[in-house]
GROMACS .gro file of C-alpha atoms in nm:
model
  436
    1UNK     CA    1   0.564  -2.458  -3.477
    2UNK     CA    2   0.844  -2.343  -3.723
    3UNK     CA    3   1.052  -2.072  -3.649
    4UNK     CA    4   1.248  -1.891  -3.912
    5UNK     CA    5   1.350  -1.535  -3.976
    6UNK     CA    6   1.030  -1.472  -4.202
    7UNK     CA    7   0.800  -1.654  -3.922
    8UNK     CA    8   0.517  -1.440  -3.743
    9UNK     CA    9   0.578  -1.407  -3.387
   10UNK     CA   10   0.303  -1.473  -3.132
   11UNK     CA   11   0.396  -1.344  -2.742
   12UNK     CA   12   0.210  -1.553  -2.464
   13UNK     CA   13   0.134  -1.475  -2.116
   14UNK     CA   14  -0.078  -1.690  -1.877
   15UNK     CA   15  -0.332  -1.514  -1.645
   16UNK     CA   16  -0.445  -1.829  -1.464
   17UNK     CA   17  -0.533  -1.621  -1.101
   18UNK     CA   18  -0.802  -1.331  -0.959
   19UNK     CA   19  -0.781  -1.037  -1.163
   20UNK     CA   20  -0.609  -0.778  -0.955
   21UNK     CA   21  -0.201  -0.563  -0.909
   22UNK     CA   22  -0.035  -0.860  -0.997
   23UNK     CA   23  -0.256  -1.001  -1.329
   24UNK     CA   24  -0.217  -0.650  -1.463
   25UNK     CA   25   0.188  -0.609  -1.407
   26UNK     CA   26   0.213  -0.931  -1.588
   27UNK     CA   27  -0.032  -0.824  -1.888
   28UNK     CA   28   0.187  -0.491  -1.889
   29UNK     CA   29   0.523  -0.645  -1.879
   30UNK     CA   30   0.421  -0.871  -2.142
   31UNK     CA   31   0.300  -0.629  -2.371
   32UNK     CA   32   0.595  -0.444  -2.344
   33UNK     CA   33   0.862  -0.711  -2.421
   34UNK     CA   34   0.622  -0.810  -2.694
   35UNK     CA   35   0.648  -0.486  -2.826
   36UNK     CA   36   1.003  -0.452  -2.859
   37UNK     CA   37   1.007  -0.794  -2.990
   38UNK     CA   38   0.797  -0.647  -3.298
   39UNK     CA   39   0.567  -0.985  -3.280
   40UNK     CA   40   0.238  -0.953  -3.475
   41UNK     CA   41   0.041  -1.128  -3.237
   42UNK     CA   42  -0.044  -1.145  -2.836
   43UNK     CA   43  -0.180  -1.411  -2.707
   44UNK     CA   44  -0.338  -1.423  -2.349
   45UNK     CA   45  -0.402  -1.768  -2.213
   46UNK     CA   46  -0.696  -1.704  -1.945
   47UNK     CA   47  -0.827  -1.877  -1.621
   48UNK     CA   48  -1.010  -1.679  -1.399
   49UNK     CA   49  -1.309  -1.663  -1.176
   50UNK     CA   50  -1.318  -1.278  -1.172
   51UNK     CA   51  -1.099  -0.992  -0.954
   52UNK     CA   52  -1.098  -0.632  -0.957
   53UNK     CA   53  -1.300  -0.441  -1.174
   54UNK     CA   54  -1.015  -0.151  -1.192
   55UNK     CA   55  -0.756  -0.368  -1.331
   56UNK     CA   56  -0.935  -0.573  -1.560
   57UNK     CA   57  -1.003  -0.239  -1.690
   58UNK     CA   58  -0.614  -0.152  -1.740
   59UNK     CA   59  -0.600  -0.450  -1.909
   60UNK     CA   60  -0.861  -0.432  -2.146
   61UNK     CA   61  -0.734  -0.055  -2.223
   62UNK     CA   62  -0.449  -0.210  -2.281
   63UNK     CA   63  -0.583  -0.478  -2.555
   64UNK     CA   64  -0.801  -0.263  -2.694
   65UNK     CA   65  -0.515   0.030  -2.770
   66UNK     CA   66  -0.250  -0.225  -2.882
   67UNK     CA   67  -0.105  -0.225  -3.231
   68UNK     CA   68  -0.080  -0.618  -3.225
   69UNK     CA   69  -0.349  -0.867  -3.343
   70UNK     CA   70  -0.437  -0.978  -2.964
   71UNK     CA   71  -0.633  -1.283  -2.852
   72UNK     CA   72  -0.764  -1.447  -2.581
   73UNK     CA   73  -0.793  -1.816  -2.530
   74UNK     CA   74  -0.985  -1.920  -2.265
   75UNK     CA   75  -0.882  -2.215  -2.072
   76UNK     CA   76  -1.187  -2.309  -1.888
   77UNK     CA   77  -1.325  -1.989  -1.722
   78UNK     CA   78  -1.325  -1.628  -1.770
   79UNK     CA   79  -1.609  -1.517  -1.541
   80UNK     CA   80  -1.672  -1.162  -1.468
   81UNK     CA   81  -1.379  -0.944  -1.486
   82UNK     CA   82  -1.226  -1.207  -1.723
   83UNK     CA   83  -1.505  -1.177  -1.956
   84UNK     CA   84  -1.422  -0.804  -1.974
   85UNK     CA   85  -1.106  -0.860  -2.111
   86UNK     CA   86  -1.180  -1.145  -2.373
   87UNK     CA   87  -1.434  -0.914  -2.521
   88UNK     CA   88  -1.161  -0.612  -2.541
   89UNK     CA   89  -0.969  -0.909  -2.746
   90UNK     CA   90  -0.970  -0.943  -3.129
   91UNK     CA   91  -1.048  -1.336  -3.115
   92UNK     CA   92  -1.126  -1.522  -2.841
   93UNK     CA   93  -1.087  -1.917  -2.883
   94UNK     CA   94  -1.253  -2.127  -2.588
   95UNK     CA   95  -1.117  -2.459  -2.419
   96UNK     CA   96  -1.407  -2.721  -2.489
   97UNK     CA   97  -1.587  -2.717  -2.156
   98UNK     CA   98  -1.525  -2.387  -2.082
   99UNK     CA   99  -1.761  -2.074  -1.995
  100UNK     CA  100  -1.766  -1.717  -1.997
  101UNK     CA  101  -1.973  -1.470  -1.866
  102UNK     CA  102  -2.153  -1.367  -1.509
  103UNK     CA  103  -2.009  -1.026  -1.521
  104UNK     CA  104  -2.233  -0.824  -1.233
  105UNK     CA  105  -2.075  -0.611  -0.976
  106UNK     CA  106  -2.014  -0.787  -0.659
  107UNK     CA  107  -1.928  -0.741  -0.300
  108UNK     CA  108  -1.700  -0.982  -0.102
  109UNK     CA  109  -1.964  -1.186  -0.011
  110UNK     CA  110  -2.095  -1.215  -0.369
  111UNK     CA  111  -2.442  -0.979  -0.303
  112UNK     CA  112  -2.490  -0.772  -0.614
  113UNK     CA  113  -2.384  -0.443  -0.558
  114UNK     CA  114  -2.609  -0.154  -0.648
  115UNK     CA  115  -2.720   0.011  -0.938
  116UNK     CA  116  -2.434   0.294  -1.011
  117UNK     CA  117  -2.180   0.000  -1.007
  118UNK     CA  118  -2.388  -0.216  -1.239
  119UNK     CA  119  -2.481   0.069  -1.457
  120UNK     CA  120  -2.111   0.142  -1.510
  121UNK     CA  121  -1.974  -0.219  -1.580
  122UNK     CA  122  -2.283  -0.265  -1.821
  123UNK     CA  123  -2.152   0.024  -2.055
  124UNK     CA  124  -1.784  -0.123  -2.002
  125UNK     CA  125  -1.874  -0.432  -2.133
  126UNK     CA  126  -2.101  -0.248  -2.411
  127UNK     CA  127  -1.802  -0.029  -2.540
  128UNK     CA  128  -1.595  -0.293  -2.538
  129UNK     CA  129  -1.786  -0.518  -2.793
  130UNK     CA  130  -1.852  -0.247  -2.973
  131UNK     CA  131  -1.474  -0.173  -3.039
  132UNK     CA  132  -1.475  -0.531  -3.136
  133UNK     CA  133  -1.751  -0.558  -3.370
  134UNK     CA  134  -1.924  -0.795  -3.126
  135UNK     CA  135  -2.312  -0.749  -3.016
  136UNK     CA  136  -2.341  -0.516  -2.712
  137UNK     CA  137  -2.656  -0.645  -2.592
  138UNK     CA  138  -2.519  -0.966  -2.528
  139UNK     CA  139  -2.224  -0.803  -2.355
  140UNK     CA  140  -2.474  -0.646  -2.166
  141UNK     CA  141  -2.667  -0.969  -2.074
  142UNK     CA  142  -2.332  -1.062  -1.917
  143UNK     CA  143  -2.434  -0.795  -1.633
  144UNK     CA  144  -2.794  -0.723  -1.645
  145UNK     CA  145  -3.021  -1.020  -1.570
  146UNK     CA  146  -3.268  -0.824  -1.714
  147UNK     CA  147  -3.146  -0.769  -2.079
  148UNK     CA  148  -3.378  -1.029  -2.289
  149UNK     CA  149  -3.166  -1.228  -2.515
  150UNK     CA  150  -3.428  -1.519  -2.543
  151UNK     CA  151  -3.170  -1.753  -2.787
  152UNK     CA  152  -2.896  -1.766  -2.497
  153UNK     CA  153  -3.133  -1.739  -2.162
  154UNK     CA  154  -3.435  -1.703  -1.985
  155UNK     CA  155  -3.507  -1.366  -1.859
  156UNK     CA  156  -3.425  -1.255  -1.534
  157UNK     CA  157  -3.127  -1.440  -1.523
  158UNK     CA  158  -2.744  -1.333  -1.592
  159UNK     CA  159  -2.577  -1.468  -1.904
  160UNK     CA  160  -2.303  -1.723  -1.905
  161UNK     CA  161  -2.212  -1.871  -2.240
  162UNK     CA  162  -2.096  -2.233  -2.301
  163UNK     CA  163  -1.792  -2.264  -2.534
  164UNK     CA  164  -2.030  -2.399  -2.821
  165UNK     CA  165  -2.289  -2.124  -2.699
  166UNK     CA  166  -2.015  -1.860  -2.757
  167UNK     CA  167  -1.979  -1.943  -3.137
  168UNK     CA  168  -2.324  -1.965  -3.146
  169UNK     CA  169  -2.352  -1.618  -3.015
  170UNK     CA  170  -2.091  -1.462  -3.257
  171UNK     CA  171  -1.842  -1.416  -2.939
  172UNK     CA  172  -1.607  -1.724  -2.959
  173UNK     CA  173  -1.401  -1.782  -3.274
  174UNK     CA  174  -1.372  -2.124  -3.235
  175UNK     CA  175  -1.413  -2.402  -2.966
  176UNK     CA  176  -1.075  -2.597  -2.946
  177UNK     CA  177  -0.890  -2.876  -2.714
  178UNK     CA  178  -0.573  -2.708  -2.641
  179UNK     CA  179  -0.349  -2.386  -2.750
  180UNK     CA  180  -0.217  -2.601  -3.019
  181UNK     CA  181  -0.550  -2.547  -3.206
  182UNK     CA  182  -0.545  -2.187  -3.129
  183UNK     CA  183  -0.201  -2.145  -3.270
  184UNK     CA  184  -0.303  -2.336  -3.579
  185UNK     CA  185  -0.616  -2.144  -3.620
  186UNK     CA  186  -0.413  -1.794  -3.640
  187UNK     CA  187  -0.090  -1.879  -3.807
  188UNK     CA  188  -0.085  -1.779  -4.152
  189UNK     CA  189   0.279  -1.974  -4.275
  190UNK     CA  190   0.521  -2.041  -3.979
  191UNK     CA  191   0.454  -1.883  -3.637
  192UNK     CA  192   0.773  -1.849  -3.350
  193UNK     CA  193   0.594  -1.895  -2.990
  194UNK     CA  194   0.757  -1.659  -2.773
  195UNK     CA  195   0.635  -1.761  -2.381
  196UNK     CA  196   0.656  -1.466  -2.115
  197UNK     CA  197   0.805  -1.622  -1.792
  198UNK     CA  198   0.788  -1.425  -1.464
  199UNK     CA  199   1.124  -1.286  -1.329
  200UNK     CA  200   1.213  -1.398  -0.993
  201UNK     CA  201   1.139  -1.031  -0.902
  202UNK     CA  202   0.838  -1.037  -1.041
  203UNK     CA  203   0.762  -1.337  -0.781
  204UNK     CA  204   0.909  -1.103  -0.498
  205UNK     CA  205   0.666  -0.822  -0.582
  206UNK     CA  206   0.343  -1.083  -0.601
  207UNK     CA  207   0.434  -1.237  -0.276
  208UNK     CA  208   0.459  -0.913  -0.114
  209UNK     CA  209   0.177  -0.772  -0.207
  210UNK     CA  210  -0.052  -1.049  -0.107
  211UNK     CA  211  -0.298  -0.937   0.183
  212UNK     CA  212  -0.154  -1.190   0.448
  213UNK     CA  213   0.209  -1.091   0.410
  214UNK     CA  214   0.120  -0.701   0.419
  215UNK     CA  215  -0.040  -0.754   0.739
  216UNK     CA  216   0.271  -0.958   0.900
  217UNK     CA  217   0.504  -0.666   0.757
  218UNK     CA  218   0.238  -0.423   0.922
  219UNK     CA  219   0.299  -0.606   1.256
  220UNK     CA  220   0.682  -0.598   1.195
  221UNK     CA  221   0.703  -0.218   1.108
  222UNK     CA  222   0.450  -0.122   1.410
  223UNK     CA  223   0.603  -0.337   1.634
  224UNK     CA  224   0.947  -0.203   1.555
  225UNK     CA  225   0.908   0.132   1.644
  226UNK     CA  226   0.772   0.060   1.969
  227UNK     CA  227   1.075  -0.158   2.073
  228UNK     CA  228   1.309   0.131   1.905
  229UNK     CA  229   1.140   0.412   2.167
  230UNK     CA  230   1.184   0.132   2.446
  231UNK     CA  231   1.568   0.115   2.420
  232UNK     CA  232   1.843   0.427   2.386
  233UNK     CA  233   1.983   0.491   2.102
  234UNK     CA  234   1.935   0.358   1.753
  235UNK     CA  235   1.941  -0.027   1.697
  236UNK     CA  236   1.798  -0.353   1.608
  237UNK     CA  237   1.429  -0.275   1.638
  238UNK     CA  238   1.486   0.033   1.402
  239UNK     CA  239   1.638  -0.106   1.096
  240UNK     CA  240   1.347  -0.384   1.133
  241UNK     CA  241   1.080  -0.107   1.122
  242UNK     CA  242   1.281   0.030   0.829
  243UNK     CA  243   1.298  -0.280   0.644
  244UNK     CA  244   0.919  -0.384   0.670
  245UNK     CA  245   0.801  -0.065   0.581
  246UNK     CA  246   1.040  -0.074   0.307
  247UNK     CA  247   0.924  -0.398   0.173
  248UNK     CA  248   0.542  -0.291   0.239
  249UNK     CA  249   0.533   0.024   0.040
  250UNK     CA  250   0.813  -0.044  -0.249
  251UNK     CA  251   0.572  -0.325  -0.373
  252UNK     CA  252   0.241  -0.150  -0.383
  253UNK     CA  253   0.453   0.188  -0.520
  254UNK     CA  254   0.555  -0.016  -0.808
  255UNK     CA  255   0.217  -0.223  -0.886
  256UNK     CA  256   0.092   0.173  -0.934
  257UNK     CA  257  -0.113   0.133  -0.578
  258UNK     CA  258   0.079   0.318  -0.321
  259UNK     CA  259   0.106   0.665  -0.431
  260UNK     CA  260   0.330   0.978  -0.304
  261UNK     CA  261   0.073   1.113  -0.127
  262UNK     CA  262  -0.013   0.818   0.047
  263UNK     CA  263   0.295   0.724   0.175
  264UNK     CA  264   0.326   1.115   0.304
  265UNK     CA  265   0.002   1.048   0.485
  266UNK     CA  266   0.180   0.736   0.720
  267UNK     CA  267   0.543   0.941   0.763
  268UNK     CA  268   0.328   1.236   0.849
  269UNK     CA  269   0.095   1.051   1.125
  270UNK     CA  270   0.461   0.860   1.261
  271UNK     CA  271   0.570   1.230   1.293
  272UNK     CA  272   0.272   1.314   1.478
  273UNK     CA  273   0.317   1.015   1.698
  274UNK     CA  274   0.667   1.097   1.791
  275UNK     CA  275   0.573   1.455   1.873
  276UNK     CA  276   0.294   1.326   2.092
  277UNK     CA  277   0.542   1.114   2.278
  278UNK     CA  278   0.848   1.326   2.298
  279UNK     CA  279   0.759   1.698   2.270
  280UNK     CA  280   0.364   1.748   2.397
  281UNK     CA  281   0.280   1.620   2.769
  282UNK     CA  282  -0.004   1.367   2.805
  283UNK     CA  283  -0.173   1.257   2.486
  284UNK     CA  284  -0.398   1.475   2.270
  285UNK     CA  285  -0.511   1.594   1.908
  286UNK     CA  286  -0.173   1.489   1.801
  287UNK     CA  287  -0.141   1.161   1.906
  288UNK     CA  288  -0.556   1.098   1.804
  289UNK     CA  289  -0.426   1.248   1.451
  290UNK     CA  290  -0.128   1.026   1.409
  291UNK     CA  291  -0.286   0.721   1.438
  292UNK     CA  292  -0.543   0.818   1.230
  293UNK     CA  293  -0.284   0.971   0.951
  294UNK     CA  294  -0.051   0.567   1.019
  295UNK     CA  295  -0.397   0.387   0.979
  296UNK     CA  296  -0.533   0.569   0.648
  297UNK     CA  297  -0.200   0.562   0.460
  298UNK     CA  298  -0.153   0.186   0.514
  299UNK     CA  299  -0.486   0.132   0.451
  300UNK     CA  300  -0.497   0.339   0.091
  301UNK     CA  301  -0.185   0.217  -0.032
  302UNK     CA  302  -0.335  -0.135  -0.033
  303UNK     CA  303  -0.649  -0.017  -0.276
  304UNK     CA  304  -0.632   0.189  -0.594
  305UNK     CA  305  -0.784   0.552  -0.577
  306UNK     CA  306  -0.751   0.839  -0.733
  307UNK     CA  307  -0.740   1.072  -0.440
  308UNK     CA  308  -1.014   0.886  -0.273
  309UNK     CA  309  -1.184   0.816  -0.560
  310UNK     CA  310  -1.222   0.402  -0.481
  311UNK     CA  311  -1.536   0.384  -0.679
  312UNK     CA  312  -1.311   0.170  -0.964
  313UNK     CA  313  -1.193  -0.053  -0.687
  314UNK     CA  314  -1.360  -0.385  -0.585
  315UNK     CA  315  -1.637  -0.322  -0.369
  316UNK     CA  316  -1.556  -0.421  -0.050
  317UNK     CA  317  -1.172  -0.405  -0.092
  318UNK     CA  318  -1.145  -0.067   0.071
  319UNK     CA  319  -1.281  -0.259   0.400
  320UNK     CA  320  -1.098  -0.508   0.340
  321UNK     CA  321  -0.726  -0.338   0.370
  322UNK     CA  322  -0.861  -0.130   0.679
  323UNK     CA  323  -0.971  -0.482   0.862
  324UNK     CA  324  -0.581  -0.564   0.765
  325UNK     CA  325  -0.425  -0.253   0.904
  326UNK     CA  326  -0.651  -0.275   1.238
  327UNK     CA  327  -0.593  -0.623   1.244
  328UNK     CA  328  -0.258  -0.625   1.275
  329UNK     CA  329  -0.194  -0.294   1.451
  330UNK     CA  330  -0.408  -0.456   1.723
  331UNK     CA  331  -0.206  -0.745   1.707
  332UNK     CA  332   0.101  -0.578   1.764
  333UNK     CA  333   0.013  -0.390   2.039
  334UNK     CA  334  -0.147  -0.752   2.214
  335UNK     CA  335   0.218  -0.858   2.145
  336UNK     CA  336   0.411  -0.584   2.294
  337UNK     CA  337   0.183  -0.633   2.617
  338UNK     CA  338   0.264  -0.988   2.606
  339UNK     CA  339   0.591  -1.037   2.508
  340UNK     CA  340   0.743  -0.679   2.511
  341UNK     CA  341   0.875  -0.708   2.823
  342UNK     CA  342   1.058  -1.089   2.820
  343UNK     CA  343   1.251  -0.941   2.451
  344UNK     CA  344   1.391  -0.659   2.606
  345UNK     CA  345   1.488  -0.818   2.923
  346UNK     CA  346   1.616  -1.101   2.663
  347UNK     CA  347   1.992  -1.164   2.637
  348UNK     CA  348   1.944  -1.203   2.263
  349UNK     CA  349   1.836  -0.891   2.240
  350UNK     CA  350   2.043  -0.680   2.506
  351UNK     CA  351   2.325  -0.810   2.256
  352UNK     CA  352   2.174  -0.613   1.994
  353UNK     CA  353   2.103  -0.238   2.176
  354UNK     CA  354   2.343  -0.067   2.385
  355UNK     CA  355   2.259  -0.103   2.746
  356UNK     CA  356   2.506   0.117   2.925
  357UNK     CA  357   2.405   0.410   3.115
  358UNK     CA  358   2.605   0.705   3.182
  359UNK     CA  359   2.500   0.789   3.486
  360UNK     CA  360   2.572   1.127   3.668
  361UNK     CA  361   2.687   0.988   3.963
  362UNK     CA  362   2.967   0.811   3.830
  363UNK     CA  363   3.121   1.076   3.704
  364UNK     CA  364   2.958   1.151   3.339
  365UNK     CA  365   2.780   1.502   3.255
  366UNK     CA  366   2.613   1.594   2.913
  367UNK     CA  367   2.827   1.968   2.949
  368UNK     CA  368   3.043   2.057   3.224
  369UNK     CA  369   3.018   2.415   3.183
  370UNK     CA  370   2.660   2.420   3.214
  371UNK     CA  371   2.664   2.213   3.511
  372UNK     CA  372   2.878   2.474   3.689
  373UNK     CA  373   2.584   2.731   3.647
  374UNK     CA  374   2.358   2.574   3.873
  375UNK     CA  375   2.182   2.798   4.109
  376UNK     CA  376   2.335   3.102   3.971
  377UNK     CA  377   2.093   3.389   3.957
  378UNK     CA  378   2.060   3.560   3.596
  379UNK     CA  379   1.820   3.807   3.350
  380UNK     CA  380   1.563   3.675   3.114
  381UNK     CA  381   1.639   3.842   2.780
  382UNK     CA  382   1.356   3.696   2.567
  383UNK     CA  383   1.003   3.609   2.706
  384UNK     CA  384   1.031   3.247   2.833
  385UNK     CA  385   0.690   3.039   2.712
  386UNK     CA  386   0.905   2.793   2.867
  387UNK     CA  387   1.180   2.837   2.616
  388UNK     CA  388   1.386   3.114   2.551
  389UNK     CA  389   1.718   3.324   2.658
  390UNK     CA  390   1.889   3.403   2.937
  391UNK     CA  391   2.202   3.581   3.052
  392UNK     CA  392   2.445   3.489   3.299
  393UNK     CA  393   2.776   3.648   3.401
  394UNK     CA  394   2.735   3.823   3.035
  395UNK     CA  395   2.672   3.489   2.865
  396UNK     CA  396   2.342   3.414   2.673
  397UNK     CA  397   2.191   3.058   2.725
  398UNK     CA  398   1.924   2.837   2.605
  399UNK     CA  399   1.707   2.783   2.893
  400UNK     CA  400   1.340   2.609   2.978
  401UNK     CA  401   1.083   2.826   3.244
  402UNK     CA  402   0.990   2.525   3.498
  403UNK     CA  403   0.703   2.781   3.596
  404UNK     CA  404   0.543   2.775   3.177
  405UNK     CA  405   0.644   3.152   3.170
  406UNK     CA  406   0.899   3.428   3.261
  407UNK     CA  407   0.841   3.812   3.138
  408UNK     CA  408   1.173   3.933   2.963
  409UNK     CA  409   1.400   4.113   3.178
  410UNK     CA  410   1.297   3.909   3.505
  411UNK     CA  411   1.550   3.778   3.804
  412UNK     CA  412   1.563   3.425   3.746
  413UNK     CA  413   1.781   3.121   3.870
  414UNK     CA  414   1.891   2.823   3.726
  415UNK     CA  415   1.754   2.541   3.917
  416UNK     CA  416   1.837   2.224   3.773
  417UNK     CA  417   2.067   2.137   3.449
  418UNK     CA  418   1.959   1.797   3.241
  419UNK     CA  419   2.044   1.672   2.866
  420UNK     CA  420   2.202   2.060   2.756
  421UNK     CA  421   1.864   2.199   2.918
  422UNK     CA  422   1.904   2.486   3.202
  423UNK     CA  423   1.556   2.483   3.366
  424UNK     CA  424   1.472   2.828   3.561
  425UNK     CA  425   1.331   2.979   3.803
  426UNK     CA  426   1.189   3.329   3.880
  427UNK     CA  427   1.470   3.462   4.094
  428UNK     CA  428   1.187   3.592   4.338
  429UNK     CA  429   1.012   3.215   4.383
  430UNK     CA  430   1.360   3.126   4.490
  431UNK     CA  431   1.355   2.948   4.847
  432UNK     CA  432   1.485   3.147   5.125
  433UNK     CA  433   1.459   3.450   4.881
  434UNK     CA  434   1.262   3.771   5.034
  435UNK     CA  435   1.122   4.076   4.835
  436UNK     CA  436   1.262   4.444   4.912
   0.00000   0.00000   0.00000
């Protein structure tokens, strides 16, 4: 093709994968630079079997909306979802060999889903050729076998077109041998070719999201908060719980899956969980609750909702990202039993935590002028339910009731002094102690 200052520029991106996060960050990117390119034409090079009905939707909102001339050439398939966006295009060209069509509402397993989902994507794909001055009752045929469209079909069956069916049906512009013939179709005096090309980050962002790695940075982030409350202070295991959940949420947060309130959900139930463990004896509603609030916002941040609305996302994918989360939650925990106990004994990792204690009987105290109180009788001046004030010698301290509860103005004595912490006693429960 020429290229000149007076050329018309057509901007190319390649969707050759399932229709899901990724496909649609690439359409959107594209369109952008596009945009701000001014080119008169978009041109979407397609091979797919089918994805997600929610973002094949984003994309053909985003075809059908655009200002540019767009079109679709179809490089061998564009089944299902992919059939929804060639029909939201203003031309669609078709690779000789190629087919289109099969757009019913499936499950993982490929069983048709039921009616409401069908019923929905049937008046998708009939809005869409509307918009497009195409027949909707063969868009319609794409996802009801029972449409009659006797020319293209027997009944009772779904419609797939062949390239030279497509033409024949009005849908295809033109069957052609390679995107050469599509750009010599649509050029009107010289046409510049401007090819999108994925940014490296762009790569990041698709690798992350994919299923398998979200599950191994699951395992990562899971597993390093458990080694982090094994060993004092902060270290190792913390920044690698940081850095997985890091690389786990920023990815689905930008792909427009993860939302705020999602990600709240998970730092809420790891709250929960550290309250259970550090604050609340045994383990209760809190602990039950945590899990439950770590499991959910993993789990929604892998599927597009609208506030648990997932009736746009693929059936089945919902599931799916829970049978990820448990997955790999269980797997972690099978490690930790396993192997928890060989890393921390590990001298690769005792290099990495501090593993000096200070020890009381070598000569370190956490305050020495608490330590000097011990066994000193005092007042309760607040109501003790264990925590609360006391006074001693005219000074008010912090103190914990070992006994749950001590009425305000009560005897007491301090018994024992650990970590700050006086822990009390009613004065009268005091050993050797007699009532007058």
């Amino acid at each position: 093709m020429l290229s000149s200052a007076s050329a018309q520029k057509i901007y190319k991106v390649d969707i050759k994968e399932d229709i899901g996060p990724n496909a649609w960050r690439t359409v959107n990117l594209a369109h952008q630079k596009a945009t701000e390119l001014s080119a008169e034409m978009f041109l979407i090079e397609l091979n797919t079997f089918g994805g997600a009905v929610n973002f094949a939707d984003s994309i053909r909102s985003k075809l059908l909306g655009s200002s540019m001339q767009t079109i679709v050439y179809i490089n061998n398939n564009a089944a299902s979802a992919g059939t929804l966006i060639s029909l939201a295009s203003d031309k669609i060209f078709m690779q000789k060999g190629g087919s289109m069509g099969a757009a019913s509402v499936v499950n993982q397993s490929g069983e048709i889903m039921p009616e409401k989902y069908q019923s929905y994507m049937r008046g998708l794909m009939r809005a869409t050729a509307e918009a497009k001055g195409r027949d909707p009752k063969i868009a319609e045929a794409f996802v009801d076998p029972e449409v009659s469209v006797p020319q293209l079909k027997p009944d009772g069956k779904l419609l797939t077109l062949t390239a030279s069916e497509g033409v024949k049906a009005g849908v295809v512009q033109a069957v052609v041998t390679g995107v050469g013939e599509v750009y010599k179709q649509v050029e009107k005096g010289d046409l510049e070719v401007v090819q999108h090309h994925i940014s490296v980050v762009d790569r990041i962002i698709a690798f992350l999201i994919n299923p398998m790695v979200s599950g191994f940075l699951i395992l990562g982030l899971i597993g390093g908060i458990y080694f982090e409350l094994q060993t004092p202070g902060i270290g190792f295991a913390l920044v690698v719980a940081v850095i997985c959940g890091v690389l786990f949420f920023a990815p689905l947060y930008l792909q427009g899956l993860a939302d705020h309130w999602e990600i709240a959900i998970f730092i809420v139930g790891v709250a929960l969980l550290l309250l259970e463990v550090f604050v609340i004896p045994g383990f209760g509603i809190a602990g039950i609750l945590g899990i439950i609030c770590v499991l959910c916002g993993l789990a929604f941040s892998m599927v597009d909702n609208n506030f648990f609305d997932f009736k746009l996302a693929k059936p089945g994918l919902l599931m799916e990202s829970f049978l990820i989360v448990t997955g790999a939650m269980v797997l972690s925990i099978i490690l930790m039993v396993i192997f928890g106990k060989n890393i921390l004994k590990s001298s690769a990792f005792r290099r990495l935590v501090l593993h000096d204690e200070q020890k009381a009987d070598v000569g370190y105290t956490s305050s020495p002028h608490k330590a000097n109180l011990l066994y000193k009788n005092g007042v309760a001046r607040t109501v003790l339910r264990p925590a609360g004030k006391i006074e001693i010698d005219g000074v008010w301290y912090d103190a914990v009731a070992l006994d749950g509860f001590v009425d305000a103005g009560e005897e007491i004595y301090v018994e024992k002094h650990e970590n700050y912490n006086l822990f009390v006693r009613r004065l009268k429960d005091k050993p050797g102690q007699r009532d007058v």
